[in-house]
PDB file of C-alpha atoms (C1' of nucleotides) in Angstrom:
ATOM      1  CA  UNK A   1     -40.112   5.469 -49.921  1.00 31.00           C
ATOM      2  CA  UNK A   2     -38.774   2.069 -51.316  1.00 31.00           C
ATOM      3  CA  UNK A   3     -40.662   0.247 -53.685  1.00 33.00           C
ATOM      4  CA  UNK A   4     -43.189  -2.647 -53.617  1.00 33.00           C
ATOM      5  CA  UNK A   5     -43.396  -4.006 -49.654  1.00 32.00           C
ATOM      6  CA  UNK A   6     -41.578  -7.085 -48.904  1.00 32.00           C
ATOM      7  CA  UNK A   7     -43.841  -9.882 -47.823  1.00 31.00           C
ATOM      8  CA  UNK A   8     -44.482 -10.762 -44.205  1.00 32.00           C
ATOM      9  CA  UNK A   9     -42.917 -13.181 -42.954  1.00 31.00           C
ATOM     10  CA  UNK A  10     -44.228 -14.570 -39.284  1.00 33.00           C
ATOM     11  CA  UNK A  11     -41.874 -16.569 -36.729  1.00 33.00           C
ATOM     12  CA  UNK A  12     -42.511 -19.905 -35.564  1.00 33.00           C
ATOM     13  CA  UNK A  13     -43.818 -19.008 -31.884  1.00 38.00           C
ATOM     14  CA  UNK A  14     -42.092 -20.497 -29.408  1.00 39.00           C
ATOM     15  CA  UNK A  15     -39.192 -22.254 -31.657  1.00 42.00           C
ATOM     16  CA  UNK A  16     -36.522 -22.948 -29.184  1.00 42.00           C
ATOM     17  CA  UNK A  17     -33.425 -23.437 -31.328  1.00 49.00           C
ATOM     18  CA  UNK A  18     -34.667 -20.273 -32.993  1.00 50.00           C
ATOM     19  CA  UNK A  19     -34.662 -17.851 -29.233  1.00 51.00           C
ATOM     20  CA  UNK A  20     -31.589 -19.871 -28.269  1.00 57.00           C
ATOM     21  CA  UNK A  21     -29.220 -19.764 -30.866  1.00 58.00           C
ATOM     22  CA  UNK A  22     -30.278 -17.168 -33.260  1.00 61.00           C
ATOM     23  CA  UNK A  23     -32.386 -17.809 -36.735  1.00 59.00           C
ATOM     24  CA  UNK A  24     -30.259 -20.080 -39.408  1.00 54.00           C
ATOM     25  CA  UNK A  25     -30.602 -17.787 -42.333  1.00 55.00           C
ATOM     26  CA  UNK A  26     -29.579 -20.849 -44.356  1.00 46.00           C
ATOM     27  CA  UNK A  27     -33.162 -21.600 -44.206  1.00 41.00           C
ATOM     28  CA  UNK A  28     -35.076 -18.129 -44.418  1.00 43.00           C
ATOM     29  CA  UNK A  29     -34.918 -16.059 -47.247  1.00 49.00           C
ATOM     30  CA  UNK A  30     -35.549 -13.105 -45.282  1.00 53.00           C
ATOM     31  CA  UNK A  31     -35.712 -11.595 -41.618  1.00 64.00           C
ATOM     32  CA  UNK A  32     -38.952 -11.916 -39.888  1.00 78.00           C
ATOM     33  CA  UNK A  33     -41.905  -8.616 -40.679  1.00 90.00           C
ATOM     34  CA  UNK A  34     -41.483  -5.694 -43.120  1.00 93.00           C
ATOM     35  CA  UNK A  35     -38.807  -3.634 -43.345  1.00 95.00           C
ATOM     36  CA  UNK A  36     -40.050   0.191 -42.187  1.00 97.00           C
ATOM     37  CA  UNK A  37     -39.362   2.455 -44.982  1.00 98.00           C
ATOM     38  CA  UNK A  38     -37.214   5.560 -44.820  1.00 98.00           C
ATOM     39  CA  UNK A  39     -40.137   7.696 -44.157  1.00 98.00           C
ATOM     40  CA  UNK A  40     -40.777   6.138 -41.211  1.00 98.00           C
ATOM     41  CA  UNK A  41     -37.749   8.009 -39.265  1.00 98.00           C
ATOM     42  CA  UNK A  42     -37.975  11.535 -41.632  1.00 98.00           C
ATOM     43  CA  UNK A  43     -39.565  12.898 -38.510  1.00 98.00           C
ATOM     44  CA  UNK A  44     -39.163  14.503 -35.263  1.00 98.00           C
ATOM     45  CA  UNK A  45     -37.509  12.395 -33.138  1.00 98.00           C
ATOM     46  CA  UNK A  46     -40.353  13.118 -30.037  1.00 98.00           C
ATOM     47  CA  UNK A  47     -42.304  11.586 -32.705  1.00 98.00           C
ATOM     48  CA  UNK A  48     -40.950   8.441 -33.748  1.00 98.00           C
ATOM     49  CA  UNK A  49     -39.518   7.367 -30.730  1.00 98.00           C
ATOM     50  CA  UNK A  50     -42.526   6.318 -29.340  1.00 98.00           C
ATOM     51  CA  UNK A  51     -43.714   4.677 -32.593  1.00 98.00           C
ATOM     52  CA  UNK A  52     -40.495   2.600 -32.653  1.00 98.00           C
ATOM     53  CA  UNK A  53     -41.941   0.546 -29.804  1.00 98.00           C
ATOM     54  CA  UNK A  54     -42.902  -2.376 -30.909  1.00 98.00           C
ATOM     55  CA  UNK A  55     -40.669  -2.979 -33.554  1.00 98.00           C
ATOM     56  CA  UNK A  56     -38.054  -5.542 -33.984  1.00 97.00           C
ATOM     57  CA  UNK A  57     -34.567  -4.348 -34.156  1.00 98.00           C
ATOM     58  CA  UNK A  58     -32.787  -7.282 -36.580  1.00 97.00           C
ATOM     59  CA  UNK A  59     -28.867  -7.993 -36.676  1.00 97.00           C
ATOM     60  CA  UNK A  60     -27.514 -10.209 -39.181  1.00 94.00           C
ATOM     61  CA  UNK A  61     -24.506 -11.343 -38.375  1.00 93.00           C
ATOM     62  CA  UNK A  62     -22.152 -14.991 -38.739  1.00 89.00           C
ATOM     63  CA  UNK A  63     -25.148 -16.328 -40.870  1.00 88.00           C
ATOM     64  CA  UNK A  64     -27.928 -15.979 -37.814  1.00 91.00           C
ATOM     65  CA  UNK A  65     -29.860 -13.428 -36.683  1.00 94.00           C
ATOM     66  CA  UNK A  66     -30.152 -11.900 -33.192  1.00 96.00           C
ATOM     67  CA  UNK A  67     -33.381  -9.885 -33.101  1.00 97.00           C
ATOM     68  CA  UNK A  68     -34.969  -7.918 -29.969  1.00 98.00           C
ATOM     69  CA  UNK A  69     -38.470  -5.973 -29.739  1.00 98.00           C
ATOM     70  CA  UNK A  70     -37.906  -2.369 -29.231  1.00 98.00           C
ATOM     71  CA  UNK A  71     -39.374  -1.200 -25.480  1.00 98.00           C
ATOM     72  CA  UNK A  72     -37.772   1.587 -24.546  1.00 98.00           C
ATOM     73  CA  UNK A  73     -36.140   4.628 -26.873  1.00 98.00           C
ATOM     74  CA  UNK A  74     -35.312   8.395 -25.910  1.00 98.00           C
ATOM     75  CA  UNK A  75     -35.414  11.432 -27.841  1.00 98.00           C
ATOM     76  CA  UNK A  76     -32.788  13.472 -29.080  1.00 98.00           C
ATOM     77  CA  UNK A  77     -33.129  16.672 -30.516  1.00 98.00           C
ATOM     78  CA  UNK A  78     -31.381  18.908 -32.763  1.00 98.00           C
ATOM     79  CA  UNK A  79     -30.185  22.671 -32.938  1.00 98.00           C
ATOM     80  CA  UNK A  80     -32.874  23.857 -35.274  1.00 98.00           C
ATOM     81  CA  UNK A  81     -35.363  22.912 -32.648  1.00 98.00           C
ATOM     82  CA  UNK A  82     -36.293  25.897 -29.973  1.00 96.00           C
ATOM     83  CA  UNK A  83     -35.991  25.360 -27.053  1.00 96.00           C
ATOM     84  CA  UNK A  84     -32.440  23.907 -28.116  1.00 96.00           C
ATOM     85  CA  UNK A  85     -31.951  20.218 -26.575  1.00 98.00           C
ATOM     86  CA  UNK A  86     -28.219  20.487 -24.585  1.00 97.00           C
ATOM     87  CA  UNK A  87     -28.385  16.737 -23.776  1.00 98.00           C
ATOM     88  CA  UNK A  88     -28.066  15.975 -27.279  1.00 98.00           C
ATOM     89  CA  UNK A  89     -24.739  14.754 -29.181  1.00 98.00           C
ATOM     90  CA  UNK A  90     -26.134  17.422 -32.275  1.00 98.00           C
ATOM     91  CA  UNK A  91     -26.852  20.492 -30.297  1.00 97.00           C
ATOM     92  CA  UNK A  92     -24.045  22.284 -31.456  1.00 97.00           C
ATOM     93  CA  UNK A  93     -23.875  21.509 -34.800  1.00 98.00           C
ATOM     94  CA  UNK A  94     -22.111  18.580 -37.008  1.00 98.00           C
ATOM     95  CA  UNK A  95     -18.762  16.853 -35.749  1.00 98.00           C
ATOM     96  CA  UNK A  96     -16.885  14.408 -36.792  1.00 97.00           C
ATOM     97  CA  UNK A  97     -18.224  12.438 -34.714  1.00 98.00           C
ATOM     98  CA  UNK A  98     -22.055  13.135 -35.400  1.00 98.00           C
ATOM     99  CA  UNK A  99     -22.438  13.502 -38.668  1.00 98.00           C
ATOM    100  CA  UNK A 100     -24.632  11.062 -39.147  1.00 98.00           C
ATOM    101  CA  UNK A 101     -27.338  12.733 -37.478  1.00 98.00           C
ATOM    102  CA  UNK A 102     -27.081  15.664 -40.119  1.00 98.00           C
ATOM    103  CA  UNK A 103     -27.475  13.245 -42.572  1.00 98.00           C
ATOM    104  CA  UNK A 104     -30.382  11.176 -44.328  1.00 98.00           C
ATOM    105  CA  UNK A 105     -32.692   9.785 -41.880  1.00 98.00           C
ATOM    106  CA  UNK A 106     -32.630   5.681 -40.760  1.00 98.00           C
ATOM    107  CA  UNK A 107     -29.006   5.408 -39.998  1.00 98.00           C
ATOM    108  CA  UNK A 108     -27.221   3.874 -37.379  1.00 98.00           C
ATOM    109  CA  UNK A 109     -25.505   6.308 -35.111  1.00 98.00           C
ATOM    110  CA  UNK A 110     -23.444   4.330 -32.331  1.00 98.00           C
ATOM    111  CA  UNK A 111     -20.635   5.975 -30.112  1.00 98.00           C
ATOM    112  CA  UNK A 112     -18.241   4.934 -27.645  1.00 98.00           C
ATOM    113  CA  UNK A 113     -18.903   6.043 -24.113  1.00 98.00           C
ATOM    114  CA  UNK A 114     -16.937   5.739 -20.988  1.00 97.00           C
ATOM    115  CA  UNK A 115     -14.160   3.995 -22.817  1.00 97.00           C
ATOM    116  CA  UNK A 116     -15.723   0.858 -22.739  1.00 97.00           C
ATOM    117  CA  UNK A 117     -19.069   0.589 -24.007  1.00 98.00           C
ATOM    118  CA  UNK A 118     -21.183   1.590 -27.211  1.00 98.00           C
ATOM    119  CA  UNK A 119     -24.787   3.196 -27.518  1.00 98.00           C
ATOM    120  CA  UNK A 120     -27.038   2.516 -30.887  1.00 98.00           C
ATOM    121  CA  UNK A 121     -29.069   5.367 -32.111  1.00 98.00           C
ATOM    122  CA  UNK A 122     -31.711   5.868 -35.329  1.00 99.00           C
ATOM    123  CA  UNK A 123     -30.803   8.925 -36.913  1.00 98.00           C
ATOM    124  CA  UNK A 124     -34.477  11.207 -37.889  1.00 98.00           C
ATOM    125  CA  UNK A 125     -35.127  13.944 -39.861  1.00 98.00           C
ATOM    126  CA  UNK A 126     -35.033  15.617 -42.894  1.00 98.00           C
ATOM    127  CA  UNK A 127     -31.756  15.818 -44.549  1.00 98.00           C
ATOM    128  CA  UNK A 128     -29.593  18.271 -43.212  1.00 97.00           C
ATOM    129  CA  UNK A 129     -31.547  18.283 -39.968  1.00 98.00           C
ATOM    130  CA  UNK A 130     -30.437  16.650 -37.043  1.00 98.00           C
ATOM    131  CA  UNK A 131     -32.281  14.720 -34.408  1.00 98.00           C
ATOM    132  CA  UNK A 132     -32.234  11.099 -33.504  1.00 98.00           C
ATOM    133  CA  UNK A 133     -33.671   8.012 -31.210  1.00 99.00           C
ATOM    134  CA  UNK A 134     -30.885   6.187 -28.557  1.00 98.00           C
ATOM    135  CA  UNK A 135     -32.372   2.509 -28.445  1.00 99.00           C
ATOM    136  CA  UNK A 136     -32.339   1.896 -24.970  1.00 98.00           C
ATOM    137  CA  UNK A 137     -33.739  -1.851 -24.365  1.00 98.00           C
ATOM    138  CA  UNK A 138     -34.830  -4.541 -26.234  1.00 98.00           C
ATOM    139  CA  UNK A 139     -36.985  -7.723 -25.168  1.00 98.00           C
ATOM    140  CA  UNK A 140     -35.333 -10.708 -26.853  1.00 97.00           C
ATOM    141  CA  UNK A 141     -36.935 -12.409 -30.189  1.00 96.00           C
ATOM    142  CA  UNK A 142     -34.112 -14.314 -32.028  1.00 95.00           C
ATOM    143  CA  UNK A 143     -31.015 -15.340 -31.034  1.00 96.00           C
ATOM    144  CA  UNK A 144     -30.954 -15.034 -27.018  1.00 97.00           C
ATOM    145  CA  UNK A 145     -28.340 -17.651 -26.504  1.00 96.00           C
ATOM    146  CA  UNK A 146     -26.074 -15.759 -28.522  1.00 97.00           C
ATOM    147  CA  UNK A 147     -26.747 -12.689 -26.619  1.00 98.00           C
ATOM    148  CA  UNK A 148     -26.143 -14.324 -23.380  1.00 98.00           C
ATOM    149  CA  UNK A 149     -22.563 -15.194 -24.868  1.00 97.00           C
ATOM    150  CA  UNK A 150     -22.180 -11.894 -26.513  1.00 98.00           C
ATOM    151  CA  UNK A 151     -23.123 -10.468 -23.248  1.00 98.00           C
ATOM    152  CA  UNK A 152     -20.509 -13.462 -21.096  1.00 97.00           C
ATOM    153  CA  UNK A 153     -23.378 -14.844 -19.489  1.00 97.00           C
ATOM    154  CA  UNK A 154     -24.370 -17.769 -18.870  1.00 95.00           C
ATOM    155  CA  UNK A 155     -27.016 -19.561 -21.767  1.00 91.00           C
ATOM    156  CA  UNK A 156     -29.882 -19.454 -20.125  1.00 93.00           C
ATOM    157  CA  UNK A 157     -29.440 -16.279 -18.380  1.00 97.00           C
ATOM    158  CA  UNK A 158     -32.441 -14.299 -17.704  1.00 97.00           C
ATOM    159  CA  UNK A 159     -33.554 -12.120 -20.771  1.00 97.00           C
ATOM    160  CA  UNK A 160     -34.134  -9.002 -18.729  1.00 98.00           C
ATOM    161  CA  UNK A 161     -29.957  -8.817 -18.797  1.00 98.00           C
ATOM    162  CA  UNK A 162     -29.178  -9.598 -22.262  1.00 98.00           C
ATOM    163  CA  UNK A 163     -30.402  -6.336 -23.757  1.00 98.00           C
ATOM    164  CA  UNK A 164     -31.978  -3.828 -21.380  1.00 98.00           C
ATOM    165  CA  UNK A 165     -30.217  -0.741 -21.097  1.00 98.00           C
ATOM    166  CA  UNK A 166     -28.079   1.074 -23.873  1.00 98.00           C
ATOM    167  CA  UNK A 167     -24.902  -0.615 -23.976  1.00 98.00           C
ATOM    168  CA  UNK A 168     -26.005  -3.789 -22.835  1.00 98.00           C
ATOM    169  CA  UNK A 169     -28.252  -3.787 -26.056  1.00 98.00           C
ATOM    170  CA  UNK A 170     -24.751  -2.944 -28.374  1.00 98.00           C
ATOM    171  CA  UNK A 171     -23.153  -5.620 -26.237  1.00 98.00           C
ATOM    172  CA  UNK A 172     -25.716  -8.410 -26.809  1.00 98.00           C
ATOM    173  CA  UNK A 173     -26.466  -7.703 -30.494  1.00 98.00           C
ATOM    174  CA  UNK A 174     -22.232  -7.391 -31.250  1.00 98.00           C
ATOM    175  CA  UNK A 175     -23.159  -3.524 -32.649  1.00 98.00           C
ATOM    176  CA  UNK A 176     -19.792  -1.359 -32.535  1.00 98.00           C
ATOM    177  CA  UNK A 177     -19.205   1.956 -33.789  1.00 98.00           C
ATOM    178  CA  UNK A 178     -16.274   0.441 -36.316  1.00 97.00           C
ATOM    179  CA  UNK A 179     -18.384  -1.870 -37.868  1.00 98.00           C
ATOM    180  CA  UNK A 180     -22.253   0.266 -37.665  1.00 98.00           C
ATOM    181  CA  UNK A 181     -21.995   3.699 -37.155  1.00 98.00           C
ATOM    182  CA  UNK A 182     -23.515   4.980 -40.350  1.00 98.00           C
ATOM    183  CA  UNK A 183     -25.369   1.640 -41.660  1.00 98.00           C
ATOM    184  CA  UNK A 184     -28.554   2.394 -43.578  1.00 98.00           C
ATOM    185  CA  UNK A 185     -31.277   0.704 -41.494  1.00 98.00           C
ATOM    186  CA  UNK A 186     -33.563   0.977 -44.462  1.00 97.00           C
ATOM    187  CA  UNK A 187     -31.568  -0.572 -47.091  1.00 95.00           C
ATOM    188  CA  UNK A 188     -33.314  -3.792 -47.752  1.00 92.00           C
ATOM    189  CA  UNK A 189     -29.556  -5.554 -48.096  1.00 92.00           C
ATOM    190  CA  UNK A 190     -28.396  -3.737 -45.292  1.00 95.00           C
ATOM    191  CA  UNK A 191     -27.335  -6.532 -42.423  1.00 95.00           C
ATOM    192  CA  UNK A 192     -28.791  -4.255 -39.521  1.00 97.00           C
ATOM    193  CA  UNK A 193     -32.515  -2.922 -40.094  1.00 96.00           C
ATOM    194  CA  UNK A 194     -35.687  -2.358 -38.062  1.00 98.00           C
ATOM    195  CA  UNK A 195     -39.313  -4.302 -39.077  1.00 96.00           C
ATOM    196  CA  UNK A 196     -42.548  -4.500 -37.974  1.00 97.00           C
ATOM    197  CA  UNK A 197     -43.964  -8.014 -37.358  1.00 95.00           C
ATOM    198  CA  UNK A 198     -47.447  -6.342 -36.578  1.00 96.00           C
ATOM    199  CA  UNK A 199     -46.736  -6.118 -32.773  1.00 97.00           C
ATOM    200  CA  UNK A 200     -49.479  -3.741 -31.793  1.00 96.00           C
ATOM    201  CA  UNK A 201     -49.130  -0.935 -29.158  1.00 97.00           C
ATOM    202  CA  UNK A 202     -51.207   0.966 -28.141  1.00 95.00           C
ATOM    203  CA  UNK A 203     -50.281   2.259 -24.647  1.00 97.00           C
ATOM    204  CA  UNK A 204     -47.321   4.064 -24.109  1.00 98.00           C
ATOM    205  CA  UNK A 205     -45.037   5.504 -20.598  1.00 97.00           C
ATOM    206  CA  UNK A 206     -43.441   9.040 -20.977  1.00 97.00           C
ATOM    207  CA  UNK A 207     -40.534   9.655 -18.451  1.00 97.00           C
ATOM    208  CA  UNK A 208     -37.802  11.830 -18.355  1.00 97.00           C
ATOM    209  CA  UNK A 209     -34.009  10.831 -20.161  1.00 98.00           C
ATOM    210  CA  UNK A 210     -32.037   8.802 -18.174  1.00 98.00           C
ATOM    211  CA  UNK A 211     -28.677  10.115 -17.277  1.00 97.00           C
ATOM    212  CA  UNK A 212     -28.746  13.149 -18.855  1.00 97.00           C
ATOM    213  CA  UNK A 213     -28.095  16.058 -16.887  1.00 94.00           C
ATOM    214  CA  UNK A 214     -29.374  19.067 -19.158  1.00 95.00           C
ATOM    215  CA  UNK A 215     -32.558  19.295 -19.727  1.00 96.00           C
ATOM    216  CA  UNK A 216     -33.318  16.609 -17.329  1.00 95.00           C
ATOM    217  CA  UNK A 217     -36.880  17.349 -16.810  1.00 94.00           C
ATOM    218  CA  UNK A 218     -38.107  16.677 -20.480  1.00 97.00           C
ATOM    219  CA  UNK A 219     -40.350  13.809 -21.305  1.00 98.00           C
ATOM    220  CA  UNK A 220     -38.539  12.261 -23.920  1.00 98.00           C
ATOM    221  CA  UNK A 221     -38.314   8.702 -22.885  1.00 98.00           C
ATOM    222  CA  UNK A 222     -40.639   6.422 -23.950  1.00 98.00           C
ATOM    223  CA  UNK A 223     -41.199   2.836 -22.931  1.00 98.00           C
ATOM    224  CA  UNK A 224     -43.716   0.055 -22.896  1.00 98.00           C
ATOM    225  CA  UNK A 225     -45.311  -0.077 -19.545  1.00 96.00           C
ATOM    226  CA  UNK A 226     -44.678  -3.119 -17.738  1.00 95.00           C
ATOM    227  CA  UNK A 227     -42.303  -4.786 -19.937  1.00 97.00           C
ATOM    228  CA  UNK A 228     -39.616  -6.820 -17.835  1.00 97.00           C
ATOM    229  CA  UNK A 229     -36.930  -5.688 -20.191  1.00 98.00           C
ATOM    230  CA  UNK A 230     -37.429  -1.661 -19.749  1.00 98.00           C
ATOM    231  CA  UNK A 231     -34.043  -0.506 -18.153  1.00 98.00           C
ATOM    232  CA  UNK A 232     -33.479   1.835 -15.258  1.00 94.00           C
ATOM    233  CA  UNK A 233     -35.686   2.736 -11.932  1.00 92.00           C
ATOM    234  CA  UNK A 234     -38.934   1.524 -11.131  1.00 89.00           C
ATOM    235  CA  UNK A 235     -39.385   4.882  -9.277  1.00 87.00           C
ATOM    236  CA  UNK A 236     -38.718   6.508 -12.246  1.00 92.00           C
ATOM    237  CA  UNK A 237     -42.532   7.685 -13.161  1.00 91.00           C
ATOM    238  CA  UNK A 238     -44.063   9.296 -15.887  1.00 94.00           C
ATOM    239  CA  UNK A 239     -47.780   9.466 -17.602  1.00 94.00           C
ATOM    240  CA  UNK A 240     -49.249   6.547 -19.690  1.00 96.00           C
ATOM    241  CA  UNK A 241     -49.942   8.094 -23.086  1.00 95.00           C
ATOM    242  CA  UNK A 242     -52.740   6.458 -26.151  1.00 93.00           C
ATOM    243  CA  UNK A 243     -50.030   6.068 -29.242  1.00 85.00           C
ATOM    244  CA  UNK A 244     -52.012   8.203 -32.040  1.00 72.00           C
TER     245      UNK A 244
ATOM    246  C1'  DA B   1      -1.555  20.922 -26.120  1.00 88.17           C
ATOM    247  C1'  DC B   2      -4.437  20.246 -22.110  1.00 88.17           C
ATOM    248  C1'  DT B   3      -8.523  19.408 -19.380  1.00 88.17           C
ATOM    249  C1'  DC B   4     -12.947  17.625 -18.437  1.00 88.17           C
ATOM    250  C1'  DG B   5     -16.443  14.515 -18.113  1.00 88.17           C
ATOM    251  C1'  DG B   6     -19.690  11.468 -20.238  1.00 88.17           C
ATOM    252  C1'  DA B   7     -27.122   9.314 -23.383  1.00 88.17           C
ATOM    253  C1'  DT B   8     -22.945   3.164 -18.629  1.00 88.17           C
ATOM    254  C1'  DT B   9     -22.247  -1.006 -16.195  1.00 88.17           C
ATOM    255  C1'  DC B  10     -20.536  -3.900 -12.661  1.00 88.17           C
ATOM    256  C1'  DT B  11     -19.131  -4.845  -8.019  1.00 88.17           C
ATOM    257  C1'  DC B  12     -19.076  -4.177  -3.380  1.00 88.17           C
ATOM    258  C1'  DT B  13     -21.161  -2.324   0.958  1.00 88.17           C
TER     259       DT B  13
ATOM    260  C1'  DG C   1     -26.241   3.613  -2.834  1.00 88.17           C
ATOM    261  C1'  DA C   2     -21.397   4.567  -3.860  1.00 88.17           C
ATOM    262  C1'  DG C   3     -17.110   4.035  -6.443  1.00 88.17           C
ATOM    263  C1'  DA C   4     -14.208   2.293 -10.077  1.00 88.17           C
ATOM    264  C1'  DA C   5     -13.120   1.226 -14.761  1.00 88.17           C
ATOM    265  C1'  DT C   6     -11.171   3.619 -18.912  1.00 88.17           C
ATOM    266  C1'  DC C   7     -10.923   6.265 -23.613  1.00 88.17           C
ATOM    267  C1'  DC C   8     -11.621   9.941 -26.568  1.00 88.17           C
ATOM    268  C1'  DG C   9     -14.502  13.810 -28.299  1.00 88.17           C
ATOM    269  C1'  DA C  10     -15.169  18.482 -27.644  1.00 88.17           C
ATOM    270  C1'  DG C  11     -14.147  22.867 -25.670  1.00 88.17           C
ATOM    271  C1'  DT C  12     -10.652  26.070 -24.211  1.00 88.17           C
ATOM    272  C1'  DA C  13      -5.969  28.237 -24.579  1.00 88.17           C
TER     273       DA C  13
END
DNA sequence: ACTCGGATTCTCT
DNA sequence: GAGAATCCGAGTA
């Protein structure tokens, strides 16, 4: 746990400069809500996936700050668990190129796929154990008019395509695996953390993974239901759980 | 050393 | 709904 809690600090509602071109943090001492603690991800990843909705994933980055609510995360399980997860990076053990996940929970883990694009996951867990959250879409808070550039779109492009679906989300909030794989998302100075501005869920969907072809039928995607900025298939069902 | 295919996205039909 | 783009991590030899 960190120490004393860092006071809340509320956006202006509908602040246009602030959505369009990304908070001036010339003129806020911090990033909006309260930075989740480290304790908050030392958990099975089924678990704290679907508690991540809600919250605000913050980038600080060229002195603004491009921000997006969290509606959609999968799990991602690790060897220790039975039965073992295949679709996951960690199944197998540590890599070079997972390590991360074996590590302390609340880090960054982003990788390169298809030669071209990057995904952004949480790391979760104790120590040593692997397991860990791929941040699949985010509605956007701060900062969309950067995303839309980040993204090459157009300014006032619709916010359903800055930021919903895994890559898009890297793409809009400039995350690669250079520059973030490993951040600690819990380190108060870090420039890439997740906070809670008090958004309150309380309904969530359960669906399979998308695009995973191993264990394909487990419900370990989580999403808010209805949200314009969840990615993939409309037909893609699952059952409306009551967050506990 | 060599092969395979991917936790995707965009474009075109 | 299908196909291309495009690199490298991981498994096999």
């Amino acid at each position: 746990m960190l120490g004393a809690p860092e006071p809340a600090l509320s956006l202006p509602k509908a602040c246009p400069e602030l959505v369009e071109g990304g908070l001036d943090l010339e003129t806020w001492e911090t990033m909006p809500g309260r930075l989740l603690p480290r304790a908050f991800f030392a958990e099975p990843p089924e678990q704290v996936a679907p508690r991540l909705l809600g919250k605000l994933l913050a980038h600080r980055t060229g002195g603004r700050l491009l921000a997006g609510r969290i509606v959609e995360a999968e799990a991602y399980l690790g060897p220790h668990n039975d039965p073992p997860d295949p679709a996951a990076h960690a199944h197998r053990g540590p890599t070079p190129r997972n390590r991360v996940l074996f590590g302390p929970a609340g880090h960054a883990y982003v990788y390169a796929i298809y030669g071209r694009y990057f995904c952004m996951n949480i790391s979760c867990e104790a120590e040593g154990r692997a397991g860990c959250m791929l941040l699949r879409a985010l509605e956007p808070v701060a900062g969309a008019g950067q995303m839309a550039l980040n993204r090459g779109l157009a300014p006032g492009a619709p916010a359903k395509l800055l930021a919903s679906g895994p890559s898009r989300l890297c793409q809009a909030l400039g995350l690669t695996r250079l520059r973030h794989n490993g951040l600690d998302l819990a380190d108060p100075a870090s420039p890439l953390q997740v906070r809670d501005d008090g958004f309150a869920v309380s309904e969530v969907l359960v669906t399979a993974r998308i695009g995973v072809h191993e264990a394909a039928d487990r419900p370990l995607r989580f999403a808010l239901p209805g949200n314009k900025c969840v990615s993939g298939p409309k037909s893609l069902t699952g059952e409306c759980i009551l967050l506990g």
